[in-house]
GROMACS .gro file of C-alpha atoms in nm:
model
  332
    1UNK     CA    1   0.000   0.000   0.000
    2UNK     CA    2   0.137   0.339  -0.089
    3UNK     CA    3   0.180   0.559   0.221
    4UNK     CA    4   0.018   0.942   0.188
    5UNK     CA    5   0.257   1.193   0.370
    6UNK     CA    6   0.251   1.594   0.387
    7UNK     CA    7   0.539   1.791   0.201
    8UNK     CA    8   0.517   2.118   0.415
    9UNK     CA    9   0.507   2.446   0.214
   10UNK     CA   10   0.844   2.588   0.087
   11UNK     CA   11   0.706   2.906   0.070
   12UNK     CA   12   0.757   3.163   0.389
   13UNK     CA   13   0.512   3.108   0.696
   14UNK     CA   14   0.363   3.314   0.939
   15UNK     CA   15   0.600   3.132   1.243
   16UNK     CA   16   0.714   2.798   1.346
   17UNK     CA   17   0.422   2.730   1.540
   18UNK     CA   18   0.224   2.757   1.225
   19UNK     CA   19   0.429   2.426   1.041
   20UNK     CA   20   0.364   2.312   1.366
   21UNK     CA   21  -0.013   2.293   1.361
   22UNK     CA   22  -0.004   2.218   1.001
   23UNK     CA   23   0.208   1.871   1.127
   24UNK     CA   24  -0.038   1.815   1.379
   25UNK     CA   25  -0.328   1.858   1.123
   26UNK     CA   26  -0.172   1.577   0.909
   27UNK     CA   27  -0.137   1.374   1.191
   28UNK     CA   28  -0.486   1.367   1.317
   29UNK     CA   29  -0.582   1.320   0.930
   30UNK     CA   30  -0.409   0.977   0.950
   31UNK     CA   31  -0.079   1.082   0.719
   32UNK     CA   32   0.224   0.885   0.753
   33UNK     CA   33   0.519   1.133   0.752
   34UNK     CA   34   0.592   1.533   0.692
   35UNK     CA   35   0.897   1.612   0.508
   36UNK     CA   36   1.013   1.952   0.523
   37UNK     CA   37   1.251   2.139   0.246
   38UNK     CA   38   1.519   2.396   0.335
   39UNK     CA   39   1.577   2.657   0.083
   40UNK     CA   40   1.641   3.035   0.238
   41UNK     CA   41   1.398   3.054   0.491
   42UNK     CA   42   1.354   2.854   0.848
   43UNK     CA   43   1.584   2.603   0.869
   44UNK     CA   44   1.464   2.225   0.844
   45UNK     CA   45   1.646   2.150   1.151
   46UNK     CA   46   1.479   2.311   1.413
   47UNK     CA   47   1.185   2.377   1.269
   48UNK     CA   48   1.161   1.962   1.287
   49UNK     CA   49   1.262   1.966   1.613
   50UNK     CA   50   0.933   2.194   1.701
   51UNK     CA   51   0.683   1.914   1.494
   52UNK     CA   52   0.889   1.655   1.663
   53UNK     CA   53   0.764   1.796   2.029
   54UNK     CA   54   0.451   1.885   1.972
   55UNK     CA   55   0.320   1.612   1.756
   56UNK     CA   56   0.330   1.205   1.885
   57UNK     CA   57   0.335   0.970   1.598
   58UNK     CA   58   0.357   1.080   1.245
   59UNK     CA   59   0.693   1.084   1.073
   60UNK     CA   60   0.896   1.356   1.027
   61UNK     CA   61   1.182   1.412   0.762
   62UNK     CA   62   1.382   1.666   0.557
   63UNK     CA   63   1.345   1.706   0.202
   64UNK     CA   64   1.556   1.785   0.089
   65UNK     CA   65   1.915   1.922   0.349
   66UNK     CA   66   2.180   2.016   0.088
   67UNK     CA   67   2.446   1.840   0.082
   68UNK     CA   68   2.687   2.190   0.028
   69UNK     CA   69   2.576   2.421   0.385
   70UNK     CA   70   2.653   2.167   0.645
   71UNK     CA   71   2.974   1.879   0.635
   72UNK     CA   72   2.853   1.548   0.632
   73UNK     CA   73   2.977   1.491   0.990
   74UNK     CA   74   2.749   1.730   1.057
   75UNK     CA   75   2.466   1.613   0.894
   76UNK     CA   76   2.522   1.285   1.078
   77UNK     CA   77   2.507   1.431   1.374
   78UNK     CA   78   2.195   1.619   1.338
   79UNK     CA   79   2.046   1.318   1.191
   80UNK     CA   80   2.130   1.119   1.527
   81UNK     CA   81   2.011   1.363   1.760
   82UNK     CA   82   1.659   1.481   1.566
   83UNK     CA   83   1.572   1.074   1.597
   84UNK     CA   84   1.654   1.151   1.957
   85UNK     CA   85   1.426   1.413   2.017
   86UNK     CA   86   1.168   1.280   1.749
   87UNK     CA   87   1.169   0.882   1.911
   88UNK     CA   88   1.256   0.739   1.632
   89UNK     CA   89   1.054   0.930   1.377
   90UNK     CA   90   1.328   1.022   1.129
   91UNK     CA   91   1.391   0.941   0.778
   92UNK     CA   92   1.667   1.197   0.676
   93UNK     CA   93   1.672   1.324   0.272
   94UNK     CA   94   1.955   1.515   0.105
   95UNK     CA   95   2.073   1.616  -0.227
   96UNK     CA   96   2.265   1.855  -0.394
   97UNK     CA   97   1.995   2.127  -0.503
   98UNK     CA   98   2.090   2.340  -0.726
   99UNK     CA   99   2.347   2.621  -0.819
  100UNK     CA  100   2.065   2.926  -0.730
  101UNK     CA  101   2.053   2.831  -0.421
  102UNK     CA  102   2.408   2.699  -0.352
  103UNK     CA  103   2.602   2.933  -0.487
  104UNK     CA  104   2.335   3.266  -0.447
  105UNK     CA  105   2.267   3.166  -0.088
  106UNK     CA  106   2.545   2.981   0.051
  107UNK     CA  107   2.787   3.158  -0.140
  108UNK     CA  108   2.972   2.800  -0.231
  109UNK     CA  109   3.065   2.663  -0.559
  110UNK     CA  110   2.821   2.455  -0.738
  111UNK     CA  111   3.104   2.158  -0.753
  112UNK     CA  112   3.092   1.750  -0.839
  113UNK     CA  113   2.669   1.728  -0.711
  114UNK     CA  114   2.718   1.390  -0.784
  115UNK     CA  115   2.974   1.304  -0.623
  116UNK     CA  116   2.928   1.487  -0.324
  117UNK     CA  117   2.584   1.386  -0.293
  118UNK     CA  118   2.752   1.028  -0.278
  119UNK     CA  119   3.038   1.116  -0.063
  120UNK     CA  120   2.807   1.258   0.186
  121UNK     CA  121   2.575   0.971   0.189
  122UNK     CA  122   2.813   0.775   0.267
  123UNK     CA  123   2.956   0.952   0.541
  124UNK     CA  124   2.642   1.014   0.750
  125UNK     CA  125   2.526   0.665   0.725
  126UNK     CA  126   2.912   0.548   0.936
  127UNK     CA  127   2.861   0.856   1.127
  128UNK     CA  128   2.490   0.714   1.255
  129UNK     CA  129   2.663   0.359   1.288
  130UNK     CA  130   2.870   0.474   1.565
  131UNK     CA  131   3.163   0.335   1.426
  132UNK     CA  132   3.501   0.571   1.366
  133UNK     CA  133   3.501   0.739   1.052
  134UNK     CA  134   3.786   0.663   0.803
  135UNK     CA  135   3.700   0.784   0.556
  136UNK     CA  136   3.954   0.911   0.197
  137UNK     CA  137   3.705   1.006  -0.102
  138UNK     CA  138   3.820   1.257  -0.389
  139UNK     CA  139   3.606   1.505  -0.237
  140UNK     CA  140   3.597   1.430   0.168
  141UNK     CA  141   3.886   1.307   0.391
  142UNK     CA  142   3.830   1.182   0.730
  143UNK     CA  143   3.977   1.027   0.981
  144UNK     CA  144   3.974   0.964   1.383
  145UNK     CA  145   3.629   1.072   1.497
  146UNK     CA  146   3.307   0.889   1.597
  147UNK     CA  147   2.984   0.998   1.792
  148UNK     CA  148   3.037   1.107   2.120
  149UNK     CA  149   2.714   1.001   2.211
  150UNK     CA  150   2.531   0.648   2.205
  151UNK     CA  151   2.465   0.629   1.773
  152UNK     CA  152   2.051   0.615   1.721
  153UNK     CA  153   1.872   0.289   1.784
  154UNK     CA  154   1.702   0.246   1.528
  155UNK     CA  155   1.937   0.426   1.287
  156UNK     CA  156   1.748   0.614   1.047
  157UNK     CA  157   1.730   0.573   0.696
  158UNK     CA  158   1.915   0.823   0.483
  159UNK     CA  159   1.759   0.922   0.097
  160UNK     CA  160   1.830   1.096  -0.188
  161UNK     CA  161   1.732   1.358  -0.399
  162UNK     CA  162   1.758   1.396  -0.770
  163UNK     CA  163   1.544   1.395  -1.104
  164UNK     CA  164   1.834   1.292  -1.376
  165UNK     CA  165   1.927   0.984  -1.463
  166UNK     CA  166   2.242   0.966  -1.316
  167UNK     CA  167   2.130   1.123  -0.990
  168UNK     CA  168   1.844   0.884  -0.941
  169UNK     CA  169   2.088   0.607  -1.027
  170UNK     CA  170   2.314   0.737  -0.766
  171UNK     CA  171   2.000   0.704  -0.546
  172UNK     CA  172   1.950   0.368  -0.604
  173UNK     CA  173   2.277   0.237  -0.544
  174UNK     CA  174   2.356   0.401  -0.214
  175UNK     CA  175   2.102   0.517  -0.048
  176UNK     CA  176   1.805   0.396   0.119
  177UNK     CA  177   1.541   0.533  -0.079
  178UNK     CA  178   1.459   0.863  -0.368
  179UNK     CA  179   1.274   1.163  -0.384
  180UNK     CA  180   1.137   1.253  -0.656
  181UNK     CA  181   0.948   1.573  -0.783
  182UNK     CA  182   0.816   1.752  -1.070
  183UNK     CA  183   0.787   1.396  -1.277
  184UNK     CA  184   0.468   1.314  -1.443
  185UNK     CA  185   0.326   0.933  -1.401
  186UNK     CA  186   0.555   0.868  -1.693
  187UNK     CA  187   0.865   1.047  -1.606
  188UNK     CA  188   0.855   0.847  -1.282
  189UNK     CA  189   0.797   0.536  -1.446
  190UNK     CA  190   1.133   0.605  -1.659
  191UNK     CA  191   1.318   0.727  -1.361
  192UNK     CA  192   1.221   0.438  -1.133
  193UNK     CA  193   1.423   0.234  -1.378
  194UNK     CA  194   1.740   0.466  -1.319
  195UNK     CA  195   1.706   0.397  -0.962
  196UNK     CA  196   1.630   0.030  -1.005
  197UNK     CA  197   1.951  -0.011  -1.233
  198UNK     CA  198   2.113   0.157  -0.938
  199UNK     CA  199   1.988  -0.085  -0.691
  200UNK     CA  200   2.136  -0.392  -0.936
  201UNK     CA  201   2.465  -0.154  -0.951
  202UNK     CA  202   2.496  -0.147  -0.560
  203UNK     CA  203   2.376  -0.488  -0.450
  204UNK     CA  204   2.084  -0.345  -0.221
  205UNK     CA  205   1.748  -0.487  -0.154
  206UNK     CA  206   1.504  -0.303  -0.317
  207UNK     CA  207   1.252  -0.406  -0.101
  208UNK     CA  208   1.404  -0.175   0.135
  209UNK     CA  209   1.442   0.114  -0.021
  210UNK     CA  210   1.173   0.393  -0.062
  211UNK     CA  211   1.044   0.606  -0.332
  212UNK     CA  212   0.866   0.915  -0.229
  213UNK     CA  213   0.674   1.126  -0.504
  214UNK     CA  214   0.646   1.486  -0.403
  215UNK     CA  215   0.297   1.572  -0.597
  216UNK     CA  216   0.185   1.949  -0.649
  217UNK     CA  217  -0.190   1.963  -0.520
  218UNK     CA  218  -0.446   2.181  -0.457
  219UNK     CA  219  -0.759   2.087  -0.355
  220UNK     CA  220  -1.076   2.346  -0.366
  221UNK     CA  221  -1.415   2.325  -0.465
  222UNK     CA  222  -1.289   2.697  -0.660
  223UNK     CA  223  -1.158   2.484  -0.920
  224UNK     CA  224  -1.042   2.776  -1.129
  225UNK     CA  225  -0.861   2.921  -0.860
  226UNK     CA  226  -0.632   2.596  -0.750
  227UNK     CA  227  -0.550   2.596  -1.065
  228UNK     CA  228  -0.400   2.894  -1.105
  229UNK     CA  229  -0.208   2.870  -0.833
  230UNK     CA  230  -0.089   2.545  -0.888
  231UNK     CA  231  -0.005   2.646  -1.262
  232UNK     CA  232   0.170   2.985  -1.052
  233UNK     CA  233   0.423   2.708  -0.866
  234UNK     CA  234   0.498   2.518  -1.196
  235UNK     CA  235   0.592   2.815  -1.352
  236UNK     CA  236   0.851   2.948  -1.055
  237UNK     CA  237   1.036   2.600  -1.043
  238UNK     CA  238   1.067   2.612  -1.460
  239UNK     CA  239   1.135   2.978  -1.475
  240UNK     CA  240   1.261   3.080  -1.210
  241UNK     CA  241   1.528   2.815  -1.021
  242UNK     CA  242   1.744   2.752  -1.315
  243UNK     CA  243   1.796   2.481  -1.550
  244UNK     CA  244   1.751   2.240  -1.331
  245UNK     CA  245   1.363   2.180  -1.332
  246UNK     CA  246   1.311   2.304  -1.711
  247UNK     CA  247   1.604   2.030  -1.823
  248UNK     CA  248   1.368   1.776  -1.612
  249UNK     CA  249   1.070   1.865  -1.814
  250UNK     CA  250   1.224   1.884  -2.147
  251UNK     CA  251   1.342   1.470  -2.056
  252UNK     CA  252   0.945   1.425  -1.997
  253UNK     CA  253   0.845   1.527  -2.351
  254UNK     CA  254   0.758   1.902  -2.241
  255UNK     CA  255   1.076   2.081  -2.398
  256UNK     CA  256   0.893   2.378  -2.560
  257UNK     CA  257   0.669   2.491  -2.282
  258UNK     CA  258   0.977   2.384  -2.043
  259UNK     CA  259   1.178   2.720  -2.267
  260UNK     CA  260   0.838   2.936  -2.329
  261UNK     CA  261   0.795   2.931  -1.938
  262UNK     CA  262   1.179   2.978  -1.874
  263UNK     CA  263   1.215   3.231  -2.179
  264UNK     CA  264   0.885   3.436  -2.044
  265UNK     CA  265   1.017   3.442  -1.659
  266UNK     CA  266   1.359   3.595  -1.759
  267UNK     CA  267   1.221   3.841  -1.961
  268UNK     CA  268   0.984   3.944  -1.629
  269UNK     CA  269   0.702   3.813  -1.814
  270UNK     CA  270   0.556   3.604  -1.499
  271UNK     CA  271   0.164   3.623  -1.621
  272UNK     CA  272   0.262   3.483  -1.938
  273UNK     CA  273   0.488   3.248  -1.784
  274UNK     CA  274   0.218   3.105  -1.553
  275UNK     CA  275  -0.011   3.120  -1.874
  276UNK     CA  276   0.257   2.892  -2.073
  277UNK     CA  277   0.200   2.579  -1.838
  278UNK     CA  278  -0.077   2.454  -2.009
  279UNK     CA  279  -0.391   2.272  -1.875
  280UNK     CA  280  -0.192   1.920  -2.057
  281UNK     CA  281   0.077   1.970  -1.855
  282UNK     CA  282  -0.057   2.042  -1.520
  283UNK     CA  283  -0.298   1.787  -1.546
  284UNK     CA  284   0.053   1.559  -1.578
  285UNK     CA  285   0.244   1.704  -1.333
  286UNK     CA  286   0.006   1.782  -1.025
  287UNK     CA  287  -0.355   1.720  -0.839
  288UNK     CA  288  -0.527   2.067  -0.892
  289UNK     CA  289  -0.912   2.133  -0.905
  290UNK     CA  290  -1.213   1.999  -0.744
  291UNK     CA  291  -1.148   1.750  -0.430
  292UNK     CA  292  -1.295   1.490  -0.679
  293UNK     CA  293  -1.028   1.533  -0.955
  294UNK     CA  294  -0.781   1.553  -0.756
  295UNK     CA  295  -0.859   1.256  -0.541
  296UNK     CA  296  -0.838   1.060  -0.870
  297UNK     CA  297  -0.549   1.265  -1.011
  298UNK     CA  298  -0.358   1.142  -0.665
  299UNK     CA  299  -0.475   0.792  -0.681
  300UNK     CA  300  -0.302   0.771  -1.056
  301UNK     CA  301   0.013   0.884  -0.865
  302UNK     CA  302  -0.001   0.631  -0.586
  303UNK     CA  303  -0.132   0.316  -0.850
  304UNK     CA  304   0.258   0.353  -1.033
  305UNK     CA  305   0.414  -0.014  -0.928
  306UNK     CA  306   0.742   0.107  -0.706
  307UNK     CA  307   0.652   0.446  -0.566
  308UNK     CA  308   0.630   0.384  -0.202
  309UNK     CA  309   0.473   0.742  -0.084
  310UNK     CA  310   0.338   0.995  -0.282
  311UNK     CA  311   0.368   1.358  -0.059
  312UNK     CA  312   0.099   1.589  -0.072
  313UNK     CA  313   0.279   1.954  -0.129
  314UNK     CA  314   0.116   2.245  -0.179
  315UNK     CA  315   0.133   2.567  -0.428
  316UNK     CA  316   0.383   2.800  -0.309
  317UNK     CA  317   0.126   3.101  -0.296
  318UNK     CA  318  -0.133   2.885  -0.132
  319UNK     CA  319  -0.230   3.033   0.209
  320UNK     CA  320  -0.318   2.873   0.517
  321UNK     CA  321  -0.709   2.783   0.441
  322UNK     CA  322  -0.572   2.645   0.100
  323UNK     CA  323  -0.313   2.426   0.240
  324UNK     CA  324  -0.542   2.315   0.524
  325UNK     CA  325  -0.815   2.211   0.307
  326UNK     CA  326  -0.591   2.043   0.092
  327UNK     CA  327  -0.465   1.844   0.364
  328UNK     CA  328  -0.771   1.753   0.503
  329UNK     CA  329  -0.943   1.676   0.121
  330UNK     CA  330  -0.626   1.423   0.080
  331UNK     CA  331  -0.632   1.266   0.401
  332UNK     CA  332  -0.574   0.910   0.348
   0.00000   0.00000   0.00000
């Protein structure tokens, strides 16, 4: 059975305490997990250590930390102690996002994703093992530390993020599980044999491993209006956040809307932007309109043989009764 978890917005929020009642919301509605992303605004880390206190059961999990602001000692380390204070509740993503962010934010060079992504994977999994690190890769050298505290029993699972084929390969073969985003039912069907191949590559048990679909939705009996702001979000992550998302597309089949959205949001063209993600597309990409449609639109998502959780996310200009209907129209 295909799990149903909240992806909580990426957009700014009033406070922590309102994430927090948004987690508690999915909980009562029976969701399995919330995953939060880090971009430029509260920081995944204690943000999840606020759900984690104030909620009792559901999962929590980041999706997805970067693999370039924190070392992968640290990672580890925050890993072990948010299962602390979350019980047990963590399933840890990362990845390398993307150069916007890294290198407009974080001010660090958009270097080797790949292989960092890898390096750090495996890094934080020997970190959470307890064991001393040793560790001589081409892009990390370690040596002589362990945790100075008891490592996390049970140790959590550690994911990765990516929507090429290499990435998702990467995915496959070392870590525990992928997230995927921005994919439409056949773009994930394509990808899931990248991260299959990967699994083959690596040795790992499949069976083990977890894909998680992040889904766009937005549920609303103003059909019209979840619409548009779901067509709004598609057209940021194309235009706006690089190549990264409109190179993903393209692979899907999508290539000249992918450059009419990107072409339109340089040239500050962002009605015509949104207007370029046509009703074909978002009807691929995301559950947006009535609670009926997208009910079934989600249900097409969760039917794809080797997606393990599909995550309810939400438009980035949705407000609070938007996302809170959502949630409670999707509740599994």
């Amino acid at each position: 059975m295909t799990d149903r978890d909240v992806y909580l917005p990426v957009a700014a929020q009033p406070s922590v305490e309102t994430l927090v009642g948004m987690s508690r919301l999915a909980e009562t509605s029976g969701y399995d997990r919330v995953w939060l992303p880090e971009t430029w605004g509260r920081d995944a880390v204690t943000t999840l250590s606020s759900v984690a206190e104030h909620t009792d059961e559901i999962g929590i999990g980041t999706s997805v930390m970067n693999v370039y602001s924190r070392s992968p000692a640290l990672i580890g380390q925050t890993a072990a102690t948010l299962q602390e204070v979350s019980d047990g509740r963590l399933r840890l993503g990362v990845g390398p996002s993307g150069p916007i962010v890294i290198e407009g934010w974080h001010g660090v060079d958009f270097e080797r994703p790949l292989k960092r992504t890898r390096e750090t994977v495996d890094i934080v999994k020997r970190v959470l093992s307890g064991e001393t690190v040793n560790y001589d890769g081409d892009v990390f050298q370690l040596s002589g530390f362990r945790l100075r505290c008891d490592p996390p029993d049970p140790v959590p699972p550690v994911d990765a993020g990516g929507l090429g084929p290499k990435s998702v390969e990467l995915a496959g073969r070392f870590a525990d599980g992928w997230h995927a985003l921005l994919l439409t039912a056949d773009g994930v069907a394509e990808r899931l044999d990248d991260f299959e191949r990967g699994t083959e590559l690596g040795d790992r048990n499949r069976e083990s491993q977890r894909v998680t679909l992040s889904l766009p939705c937005c549920a609303l009996e103003d059909r019209e209006r979840a619409r548009e702001l779901t067509r709004q979000h598609i057209a940021f992550y194309v235009g706006g956040m690089g190549t990264y998302y409109r190179d993903a597309l393209a692979r899907q089949g999508y290539e000249a809307t992918a450059d009419e959205v990107a072409q339109r949001w340089a040239s500050g063209e962002q009605e015509a932007a949104t207007a370029a993600v046509g009703d074909d597309l978002l009807d691929e990409i995301a559950a947006a309109g009535t609670p009926e449609e997208c009910r079934d639109q989600i249900a097409r998502f969760e039917d794809i043989d080797g997606v393990d959780a599909v995550n309810v996310s939400f438009p980035r200009a949705a407000e609070r009764d938007v996302i809170d209907a959502t949630i409670d129209v999707l509740a599994p």
